[in-house]
Short mmCIF file of C-alpha atoms and ligand atoms in Angstrom, two decimals:
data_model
loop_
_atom_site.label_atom_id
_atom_site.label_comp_id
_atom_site.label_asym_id
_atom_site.label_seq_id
_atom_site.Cartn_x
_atom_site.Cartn_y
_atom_site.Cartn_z
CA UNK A 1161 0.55 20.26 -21.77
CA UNK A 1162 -1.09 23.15 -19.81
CA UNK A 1163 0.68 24.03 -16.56
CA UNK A 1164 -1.93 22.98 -13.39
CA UNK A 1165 -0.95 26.48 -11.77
CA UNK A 1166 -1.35 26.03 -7.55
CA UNK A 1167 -1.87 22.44 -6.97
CA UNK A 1168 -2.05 21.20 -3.16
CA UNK A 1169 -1.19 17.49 -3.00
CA UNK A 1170 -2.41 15.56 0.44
CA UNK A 1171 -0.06 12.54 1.28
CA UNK A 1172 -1.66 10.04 4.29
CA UNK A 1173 -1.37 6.35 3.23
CA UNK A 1174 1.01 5.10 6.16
CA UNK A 1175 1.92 7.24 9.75
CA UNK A 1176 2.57 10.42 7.88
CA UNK A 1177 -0.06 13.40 7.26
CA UNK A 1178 1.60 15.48 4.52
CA UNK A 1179 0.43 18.44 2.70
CA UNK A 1180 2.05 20.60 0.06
CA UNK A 1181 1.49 23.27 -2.35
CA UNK A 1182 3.33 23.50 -5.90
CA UNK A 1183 3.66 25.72 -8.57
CA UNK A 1184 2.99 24.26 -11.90
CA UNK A 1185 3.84 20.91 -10.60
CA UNK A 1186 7.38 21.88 -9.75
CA UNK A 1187 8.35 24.93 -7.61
CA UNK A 1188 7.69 24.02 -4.04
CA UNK A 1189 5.78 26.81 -2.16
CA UNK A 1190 5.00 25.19 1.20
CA UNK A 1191 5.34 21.44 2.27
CA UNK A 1192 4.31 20.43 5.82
CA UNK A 1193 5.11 16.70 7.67
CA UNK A 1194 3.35 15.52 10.75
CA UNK A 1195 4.64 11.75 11.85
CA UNK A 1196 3.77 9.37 14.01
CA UNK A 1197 7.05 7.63 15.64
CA UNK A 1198 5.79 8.69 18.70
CA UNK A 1199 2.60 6.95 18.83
CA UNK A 1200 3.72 3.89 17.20
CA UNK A 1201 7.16 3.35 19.11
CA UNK A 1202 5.86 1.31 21.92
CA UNK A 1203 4.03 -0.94 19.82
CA UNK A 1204 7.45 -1.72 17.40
CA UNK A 1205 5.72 -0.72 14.16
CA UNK A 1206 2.18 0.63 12.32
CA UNK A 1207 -0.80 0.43 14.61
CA UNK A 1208 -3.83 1.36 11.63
CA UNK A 1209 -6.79 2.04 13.86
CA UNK A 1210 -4.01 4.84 15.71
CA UNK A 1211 -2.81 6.07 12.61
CA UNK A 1212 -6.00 7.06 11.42
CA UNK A 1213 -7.15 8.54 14.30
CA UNK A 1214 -4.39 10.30 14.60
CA UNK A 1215 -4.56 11.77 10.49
CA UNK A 1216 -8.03 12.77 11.93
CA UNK A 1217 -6.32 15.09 14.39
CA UNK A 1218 -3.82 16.38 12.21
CA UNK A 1219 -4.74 16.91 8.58
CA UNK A 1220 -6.59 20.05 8.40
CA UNK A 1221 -4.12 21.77 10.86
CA UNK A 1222 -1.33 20.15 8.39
CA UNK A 1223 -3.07 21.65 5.52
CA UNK A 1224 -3.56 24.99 6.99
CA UNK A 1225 0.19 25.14 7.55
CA UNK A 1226 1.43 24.31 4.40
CA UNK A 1227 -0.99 26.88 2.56
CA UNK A 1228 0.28 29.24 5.73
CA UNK A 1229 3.72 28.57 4.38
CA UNK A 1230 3.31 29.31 0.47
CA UNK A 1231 0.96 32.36 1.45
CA UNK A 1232 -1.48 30.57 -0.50
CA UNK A 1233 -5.53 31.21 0.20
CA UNK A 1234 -7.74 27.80 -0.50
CA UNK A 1235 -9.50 30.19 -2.76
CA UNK A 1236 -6.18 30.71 -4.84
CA UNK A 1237 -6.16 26.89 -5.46
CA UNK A 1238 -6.27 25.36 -8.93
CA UNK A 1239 -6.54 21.69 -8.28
CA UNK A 1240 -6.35 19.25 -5.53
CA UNK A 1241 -4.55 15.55 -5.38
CA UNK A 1242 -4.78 13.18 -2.93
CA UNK A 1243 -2.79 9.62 -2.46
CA UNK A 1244 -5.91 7.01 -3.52
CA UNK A 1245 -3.72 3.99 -3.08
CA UNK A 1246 -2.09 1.48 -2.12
CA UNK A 1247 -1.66 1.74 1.76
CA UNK A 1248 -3.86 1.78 4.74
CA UNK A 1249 -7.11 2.20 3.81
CA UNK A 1250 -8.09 3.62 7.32
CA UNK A 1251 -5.28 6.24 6.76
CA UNK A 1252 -5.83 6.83 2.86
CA UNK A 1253 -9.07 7.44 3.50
CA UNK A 1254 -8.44 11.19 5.91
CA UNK A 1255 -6.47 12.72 3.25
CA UNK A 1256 -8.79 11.59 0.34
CA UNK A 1257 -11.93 12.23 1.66
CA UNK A 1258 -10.58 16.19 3.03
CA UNK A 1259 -9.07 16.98 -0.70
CA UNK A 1260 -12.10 15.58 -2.43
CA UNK A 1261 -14.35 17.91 -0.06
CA UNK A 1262 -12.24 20.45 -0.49
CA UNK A 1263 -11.83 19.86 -4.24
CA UNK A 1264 -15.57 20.20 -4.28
CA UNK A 1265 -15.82 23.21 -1.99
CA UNK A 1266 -13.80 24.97 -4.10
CA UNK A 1267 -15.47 24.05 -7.73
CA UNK A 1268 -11.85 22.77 -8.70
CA UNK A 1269 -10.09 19.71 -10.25
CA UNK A 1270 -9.45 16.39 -8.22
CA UNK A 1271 -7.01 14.03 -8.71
CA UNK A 1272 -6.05 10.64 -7.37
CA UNK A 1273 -2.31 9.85 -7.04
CA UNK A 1274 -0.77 6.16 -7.13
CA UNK A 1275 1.45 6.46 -3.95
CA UNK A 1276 4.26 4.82 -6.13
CA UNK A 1277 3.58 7.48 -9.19
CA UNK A 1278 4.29 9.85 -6.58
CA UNK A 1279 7.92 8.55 -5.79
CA UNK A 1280 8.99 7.82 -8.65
CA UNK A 1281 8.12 11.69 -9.61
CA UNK A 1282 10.42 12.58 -6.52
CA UNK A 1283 13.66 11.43 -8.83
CA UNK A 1284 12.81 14.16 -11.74
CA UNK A 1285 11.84 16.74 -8.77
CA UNK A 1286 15.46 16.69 -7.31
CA UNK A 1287 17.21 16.63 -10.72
CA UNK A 1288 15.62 18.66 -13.75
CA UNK A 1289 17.62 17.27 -16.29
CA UNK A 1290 16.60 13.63 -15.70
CA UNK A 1291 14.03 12.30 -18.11
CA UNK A 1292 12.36 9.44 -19.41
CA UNK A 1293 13.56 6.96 -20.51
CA UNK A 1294 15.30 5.62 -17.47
CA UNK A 1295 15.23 3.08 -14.16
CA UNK A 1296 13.06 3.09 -11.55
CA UNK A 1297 14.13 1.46 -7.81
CA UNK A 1298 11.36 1.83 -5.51
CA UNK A 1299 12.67 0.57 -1.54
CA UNK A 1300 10.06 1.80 0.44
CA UNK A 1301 8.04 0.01 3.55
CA UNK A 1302 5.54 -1.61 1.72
CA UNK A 1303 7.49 -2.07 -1.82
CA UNK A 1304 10.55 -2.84 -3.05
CA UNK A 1305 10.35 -2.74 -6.90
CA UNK A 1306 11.99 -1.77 -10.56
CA UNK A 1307 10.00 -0.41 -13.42
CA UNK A 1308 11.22 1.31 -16.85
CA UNK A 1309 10.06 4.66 -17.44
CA UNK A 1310 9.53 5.15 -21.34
CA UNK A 1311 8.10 8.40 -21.26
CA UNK A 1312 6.56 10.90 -19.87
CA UNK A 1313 3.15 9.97 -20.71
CA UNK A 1314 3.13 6.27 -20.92
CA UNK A 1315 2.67 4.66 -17.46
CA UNK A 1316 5.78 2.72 -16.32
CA UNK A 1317 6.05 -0.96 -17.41
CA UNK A 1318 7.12 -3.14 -14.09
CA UNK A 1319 10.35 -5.07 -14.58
CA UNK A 1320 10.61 -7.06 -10.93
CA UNK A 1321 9.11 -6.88 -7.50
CA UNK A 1322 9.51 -8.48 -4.12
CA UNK A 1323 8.29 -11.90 -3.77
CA UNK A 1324 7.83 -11.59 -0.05
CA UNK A 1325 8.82 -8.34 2.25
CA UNK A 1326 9.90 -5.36 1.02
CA UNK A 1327 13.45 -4.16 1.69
CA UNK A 1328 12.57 -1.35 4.18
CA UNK A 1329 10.24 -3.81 6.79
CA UNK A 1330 13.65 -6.07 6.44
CA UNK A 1331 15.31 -3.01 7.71
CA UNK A 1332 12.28 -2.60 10.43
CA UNK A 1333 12.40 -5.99 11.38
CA UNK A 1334 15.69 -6.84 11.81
CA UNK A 1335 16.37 -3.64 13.96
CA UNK A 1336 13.14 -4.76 15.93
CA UNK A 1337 15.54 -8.48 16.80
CA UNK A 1338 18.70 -6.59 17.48
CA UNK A 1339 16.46 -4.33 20.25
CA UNK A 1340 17.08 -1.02 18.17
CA UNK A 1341 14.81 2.06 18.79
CA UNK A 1342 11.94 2.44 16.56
CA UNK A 1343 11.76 3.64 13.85
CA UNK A 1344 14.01 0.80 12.45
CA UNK A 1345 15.59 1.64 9.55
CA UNK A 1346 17.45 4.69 9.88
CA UNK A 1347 18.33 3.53 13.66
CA UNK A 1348 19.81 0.36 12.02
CA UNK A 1349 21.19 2.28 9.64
CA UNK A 1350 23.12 4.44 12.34
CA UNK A 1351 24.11 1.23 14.68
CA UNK A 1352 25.57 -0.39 10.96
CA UNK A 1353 28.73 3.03 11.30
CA UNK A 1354 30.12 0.89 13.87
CA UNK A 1355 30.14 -2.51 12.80
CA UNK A 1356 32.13 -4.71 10.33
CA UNK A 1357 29.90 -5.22 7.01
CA UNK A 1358 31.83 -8.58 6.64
CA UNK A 1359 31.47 -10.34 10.30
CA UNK A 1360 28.55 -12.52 8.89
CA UNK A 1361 28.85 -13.65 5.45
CA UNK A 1362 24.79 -13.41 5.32
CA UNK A 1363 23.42 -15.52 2.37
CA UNK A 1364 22.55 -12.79 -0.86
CA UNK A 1365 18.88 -13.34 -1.35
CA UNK A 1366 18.14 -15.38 -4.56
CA UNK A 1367 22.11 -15.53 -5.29
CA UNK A 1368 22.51 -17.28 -8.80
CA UNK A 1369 18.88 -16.98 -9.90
CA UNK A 1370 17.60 -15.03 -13.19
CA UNK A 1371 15.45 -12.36 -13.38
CA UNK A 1372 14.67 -9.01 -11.97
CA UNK A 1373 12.64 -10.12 -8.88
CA UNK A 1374 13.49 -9.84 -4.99
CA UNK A 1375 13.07 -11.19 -1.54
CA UNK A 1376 13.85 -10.77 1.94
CA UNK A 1377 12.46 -13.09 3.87
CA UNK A 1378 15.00 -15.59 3.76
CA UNK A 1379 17.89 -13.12 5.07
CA UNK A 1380 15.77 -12.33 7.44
CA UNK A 1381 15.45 -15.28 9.11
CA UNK A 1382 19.17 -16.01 8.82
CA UNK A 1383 19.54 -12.99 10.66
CA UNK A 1384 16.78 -14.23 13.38
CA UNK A 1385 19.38 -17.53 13.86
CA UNK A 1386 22.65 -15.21 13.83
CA UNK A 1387 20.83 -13.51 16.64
CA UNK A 1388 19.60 -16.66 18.49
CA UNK A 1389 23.31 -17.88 18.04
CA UNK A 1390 24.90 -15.29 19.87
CA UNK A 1391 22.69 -15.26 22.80
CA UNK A 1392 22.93 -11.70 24.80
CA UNK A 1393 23.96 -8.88 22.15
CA UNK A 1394 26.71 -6.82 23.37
CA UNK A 1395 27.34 -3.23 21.08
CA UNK A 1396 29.87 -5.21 19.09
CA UNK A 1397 27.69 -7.39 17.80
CA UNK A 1398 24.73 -5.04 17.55
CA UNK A 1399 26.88 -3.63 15.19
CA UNK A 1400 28.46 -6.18 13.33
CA UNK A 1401 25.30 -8.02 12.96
CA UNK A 1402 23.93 -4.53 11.57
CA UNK A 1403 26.23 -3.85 9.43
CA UNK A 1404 26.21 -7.65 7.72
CA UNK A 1405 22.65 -7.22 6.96
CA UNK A 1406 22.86 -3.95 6.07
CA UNK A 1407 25.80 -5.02 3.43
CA UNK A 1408 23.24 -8.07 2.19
CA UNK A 1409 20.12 -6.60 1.45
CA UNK A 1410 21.95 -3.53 -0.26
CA UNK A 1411 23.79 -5.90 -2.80
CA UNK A 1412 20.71 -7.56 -3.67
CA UNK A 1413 19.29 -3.82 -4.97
CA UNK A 1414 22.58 -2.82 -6.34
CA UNK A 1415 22.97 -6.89 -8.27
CA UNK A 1416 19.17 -6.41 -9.33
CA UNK A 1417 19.58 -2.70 -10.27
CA UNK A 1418 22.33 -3.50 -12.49
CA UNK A 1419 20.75 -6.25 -14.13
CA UNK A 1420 17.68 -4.06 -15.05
CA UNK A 1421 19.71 -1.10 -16.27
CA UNK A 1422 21.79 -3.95 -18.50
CA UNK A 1423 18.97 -5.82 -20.07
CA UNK A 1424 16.75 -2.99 -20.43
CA UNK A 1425 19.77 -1.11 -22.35
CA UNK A 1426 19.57 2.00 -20.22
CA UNK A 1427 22.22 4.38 -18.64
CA UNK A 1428 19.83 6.17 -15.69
CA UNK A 1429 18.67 4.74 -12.48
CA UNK A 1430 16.24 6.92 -10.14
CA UNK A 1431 16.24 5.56 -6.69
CA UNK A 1432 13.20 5.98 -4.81
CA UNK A 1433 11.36 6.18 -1.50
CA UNK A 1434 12.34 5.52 2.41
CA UNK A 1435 15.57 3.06 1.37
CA UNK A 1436 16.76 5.32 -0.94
CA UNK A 1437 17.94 7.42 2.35
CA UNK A 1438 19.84 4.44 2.95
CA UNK A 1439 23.86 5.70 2.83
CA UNK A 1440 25.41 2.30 1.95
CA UNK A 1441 22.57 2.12 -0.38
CA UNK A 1442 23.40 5.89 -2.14
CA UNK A 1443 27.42 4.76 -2.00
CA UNK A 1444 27.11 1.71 -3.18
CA UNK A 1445 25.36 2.71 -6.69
CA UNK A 1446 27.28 5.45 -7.30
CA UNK A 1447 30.74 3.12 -7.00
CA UNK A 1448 28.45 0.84 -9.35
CA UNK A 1449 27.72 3.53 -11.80
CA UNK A 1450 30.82 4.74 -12.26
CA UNK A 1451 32.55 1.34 -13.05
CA UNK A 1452 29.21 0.45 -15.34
CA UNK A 1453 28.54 3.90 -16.81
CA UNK A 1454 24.88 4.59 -15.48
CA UNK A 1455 23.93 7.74 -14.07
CA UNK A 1456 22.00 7.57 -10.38
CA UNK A 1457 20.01 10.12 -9.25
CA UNK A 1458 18.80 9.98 -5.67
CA UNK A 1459 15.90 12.49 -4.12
CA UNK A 1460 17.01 14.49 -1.37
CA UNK A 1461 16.43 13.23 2.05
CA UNK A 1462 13.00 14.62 2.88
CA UNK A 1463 11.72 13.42 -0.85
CA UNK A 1464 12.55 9.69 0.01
CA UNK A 1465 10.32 9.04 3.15
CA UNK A 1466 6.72 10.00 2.35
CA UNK A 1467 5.96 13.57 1.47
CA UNK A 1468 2.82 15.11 -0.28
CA UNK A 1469 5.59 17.25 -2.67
CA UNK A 1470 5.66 14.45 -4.66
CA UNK A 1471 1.97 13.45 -4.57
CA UNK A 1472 1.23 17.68 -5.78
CA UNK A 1473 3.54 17.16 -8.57
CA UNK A 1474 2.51 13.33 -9.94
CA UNK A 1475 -1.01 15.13 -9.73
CA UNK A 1476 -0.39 17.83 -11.47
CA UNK A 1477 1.24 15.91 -14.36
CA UNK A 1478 -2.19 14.07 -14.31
CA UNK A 1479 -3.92 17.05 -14.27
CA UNK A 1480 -1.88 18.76 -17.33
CA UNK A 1481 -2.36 15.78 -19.20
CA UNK A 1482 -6.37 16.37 -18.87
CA UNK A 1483 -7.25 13.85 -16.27
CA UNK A 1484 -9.98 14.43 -13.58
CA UNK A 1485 -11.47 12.36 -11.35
CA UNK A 1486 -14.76 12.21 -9.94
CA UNK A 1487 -15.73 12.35 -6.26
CA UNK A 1488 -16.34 9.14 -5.62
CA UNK A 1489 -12.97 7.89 -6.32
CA UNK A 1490 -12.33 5.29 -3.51
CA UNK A 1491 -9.03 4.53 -1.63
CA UNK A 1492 -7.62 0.97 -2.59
CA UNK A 1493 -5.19 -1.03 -0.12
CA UNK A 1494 -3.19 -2.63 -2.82
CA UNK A 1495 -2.49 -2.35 -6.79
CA UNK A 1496 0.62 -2.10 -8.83
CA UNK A 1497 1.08 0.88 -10.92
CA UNK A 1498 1.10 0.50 -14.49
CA UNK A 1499 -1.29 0.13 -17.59
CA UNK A 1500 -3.82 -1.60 -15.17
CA UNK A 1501 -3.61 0.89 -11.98
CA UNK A 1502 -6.83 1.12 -9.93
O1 KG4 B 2720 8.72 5.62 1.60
P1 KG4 B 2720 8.51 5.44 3.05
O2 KG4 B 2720 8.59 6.67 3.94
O3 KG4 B 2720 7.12 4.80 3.35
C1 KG4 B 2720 6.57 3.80 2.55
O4 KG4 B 2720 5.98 4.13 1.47
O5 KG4 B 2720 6.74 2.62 2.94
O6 KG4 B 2720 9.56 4.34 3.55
C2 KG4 B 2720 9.68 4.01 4.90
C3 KG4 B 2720 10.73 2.90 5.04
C4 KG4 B 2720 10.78 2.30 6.43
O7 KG4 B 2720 10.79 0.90 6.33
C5 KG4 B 2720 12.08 2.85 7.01
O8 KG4 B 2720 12.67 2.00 7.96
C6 KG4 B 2720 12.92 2.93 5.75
O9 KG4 B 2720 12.04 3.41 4.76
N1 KG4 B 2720 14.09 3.85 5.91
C7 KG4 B 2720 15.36 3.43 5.87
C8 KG4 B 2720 16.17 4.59 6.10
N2 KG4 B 2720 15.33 5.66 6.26
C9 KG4 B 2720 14.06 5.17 6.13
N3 KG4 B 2720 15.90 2.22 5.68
C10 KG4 B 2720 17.24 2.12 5.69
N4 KG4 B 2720 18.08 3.17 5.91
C11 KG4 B 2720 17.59 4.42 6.11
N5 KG4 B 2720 18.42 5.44 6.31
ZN1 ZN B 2721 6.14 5.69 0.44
#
């Protein structure tokens, strides 16, 4: 494979405009991201027509600033990718259409990134030595998902997905009932520190049943009656309440996780996207790992929640591998990655 050389990727398929410029599809020369919490707080989650509007605003400034930061000219550019799907279309579409244009400005290669390609690439980024074949757990927002990675250049084979919401809007909505700040998860997350993970004995979602698939609807709603139970929340039950959940919708991953890496006969798990921030989450895999004898390897921070580092270096793996795409590539909303991706 030929290394890409400078490869910006653009990231804009939720509330964040993300650009960043890599080396060869791994040495990070300038990454740049502009959220939204701000313009979404008082609405409790995602407004798409504002999101848009507001990647409108922001993505050639955020562009600008990340070839600023690598002391990179547009003319020194080899190759552009852009996030094509799945996500908002409204949003997809700013960061798509501006790296296709410039793609075609500059007479250079453009790529369309699966936004789940792109995290899953975030787990090799922030560990070198780990390779296919191993584990993928994707917790994001919008997906909640394992998949076994057989090589580098075979597309990853889904094992299990959500049946319902994905694990990071349970985070989102259940911090919504318990009148946490948004955005949910992390603040959740924080209020958890205080509470008692075993004050509700919430049920575990799909307890007993087979298979590799998820869902978090139902604990959801037992925490919507929990809630309704207790009438006004004090702190101590903010937190206890918190912290239940919290414990409940991480054992799911870490029962599901293990079940994958067992059946599938593997010994690496990558954990992936906004979740994977998630401390219990982190401390609960590694305790599992070391009593099972799997390796976890969790991105850094800032390469969980959506960044265009990861989209630049899935793109340039696409783009070392010979693939180009044309300029009408469209944006699609939803899609699973794998053999069939859009
Ligand atoms: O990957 P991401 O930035 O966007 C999507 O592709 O969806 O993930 C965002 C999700 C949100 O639901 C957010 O609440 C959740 O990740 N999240 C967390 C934490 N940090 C972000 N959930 C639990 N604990 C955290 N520390
Ligand atoms: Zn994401």
């Amino acid at each position: 494979m030929r290394p890409p050389g400078l490869v910006l990727g653009i990231e804009s398929s939720c509330d964040e405009m993300a650009a960043a410029v890599l080396r060869d599809g791994r040495e990070v020369l300038g990454s740049r991201v502009h959220g939204q919490d701000a313009t979404h707080a008082p609405y409790g989650g995602v407004v798409p027509e504002l999101a848009s509007r507001d990647h409108l605003r922001a993505v050639s400034g955020v562009v600008e600033a990340a070839l600023a930061q690598a002391g990179v000219a547009p003319e020194d550019l080899d190759a552009v990718a852009a996030t094509a799907g799945p996500g908002l279309v409204g949003s997809l579409l700013v960061g798509l259409s501006f790296g296709k244009a410039l793609a075609f400005r500059l007479g250079v290669p453009f790529v369309g990134v699966h936004h789940l390609e792109g995290h899953l690439v975030s787990a090799e980024l922030a560990d070198a030595s780990l390779a296919p074949p191993f584990i993928g757990l994707v917790v994001s927002g919008g997906h909640t998902a394992l998949y076994r990675l057989e090589a580098a250049d075979t597309p990853p084979v889904l094992l299990g997905q959500t049946r319902d919401d994905a694990v990071g809007e349970a985070f989102d909505k259940v911090a919504k009932l318990l009148g946490l700040p948004y955005p949910g998860g992390p603040a959740l997350s924080a209020a958890a520190r205080d509470g008692d993970p075993a004050a509700v004995a919430f049920p575990r979602p799909l307890a007993g049943a087979p298979g590799l698939d998820f869902s978090y609807s139902g604990l959801k709603t037992a925490v919507a009656l929990e809630v309704e139970r207790r009438g006004e929340l004090g702190p101590r039950d903010v937190a206890d309440v918190a912290a239940s959940f919290e414990a409940a919708a991480t054992d799911h991953l870490v029962t599901r996780a293990r079940r994958a890496l067992r059946d599938e006969g593997m010994a690496r798990l990558a954990v992936v996207g906004g979740v994977a921030a998630n401390r219990r989450l982190r401390e609960e895999l590694a305790a599992a790992g070391r009593r099972d004898g799997f390796r976890v390897v969790f991105p850094p921070p800032e390469l969980c929640t959506d960044n265009a580092v990861m989209i630049a270096a899935a793109g340039a793996r696409r783009l070392a591998r010979g693939a180009r795409d044309p300029f009408d590539r469209e944006a699609f909303s939803r899609g699973p990655l794998g053999p069939s991706a859009p």
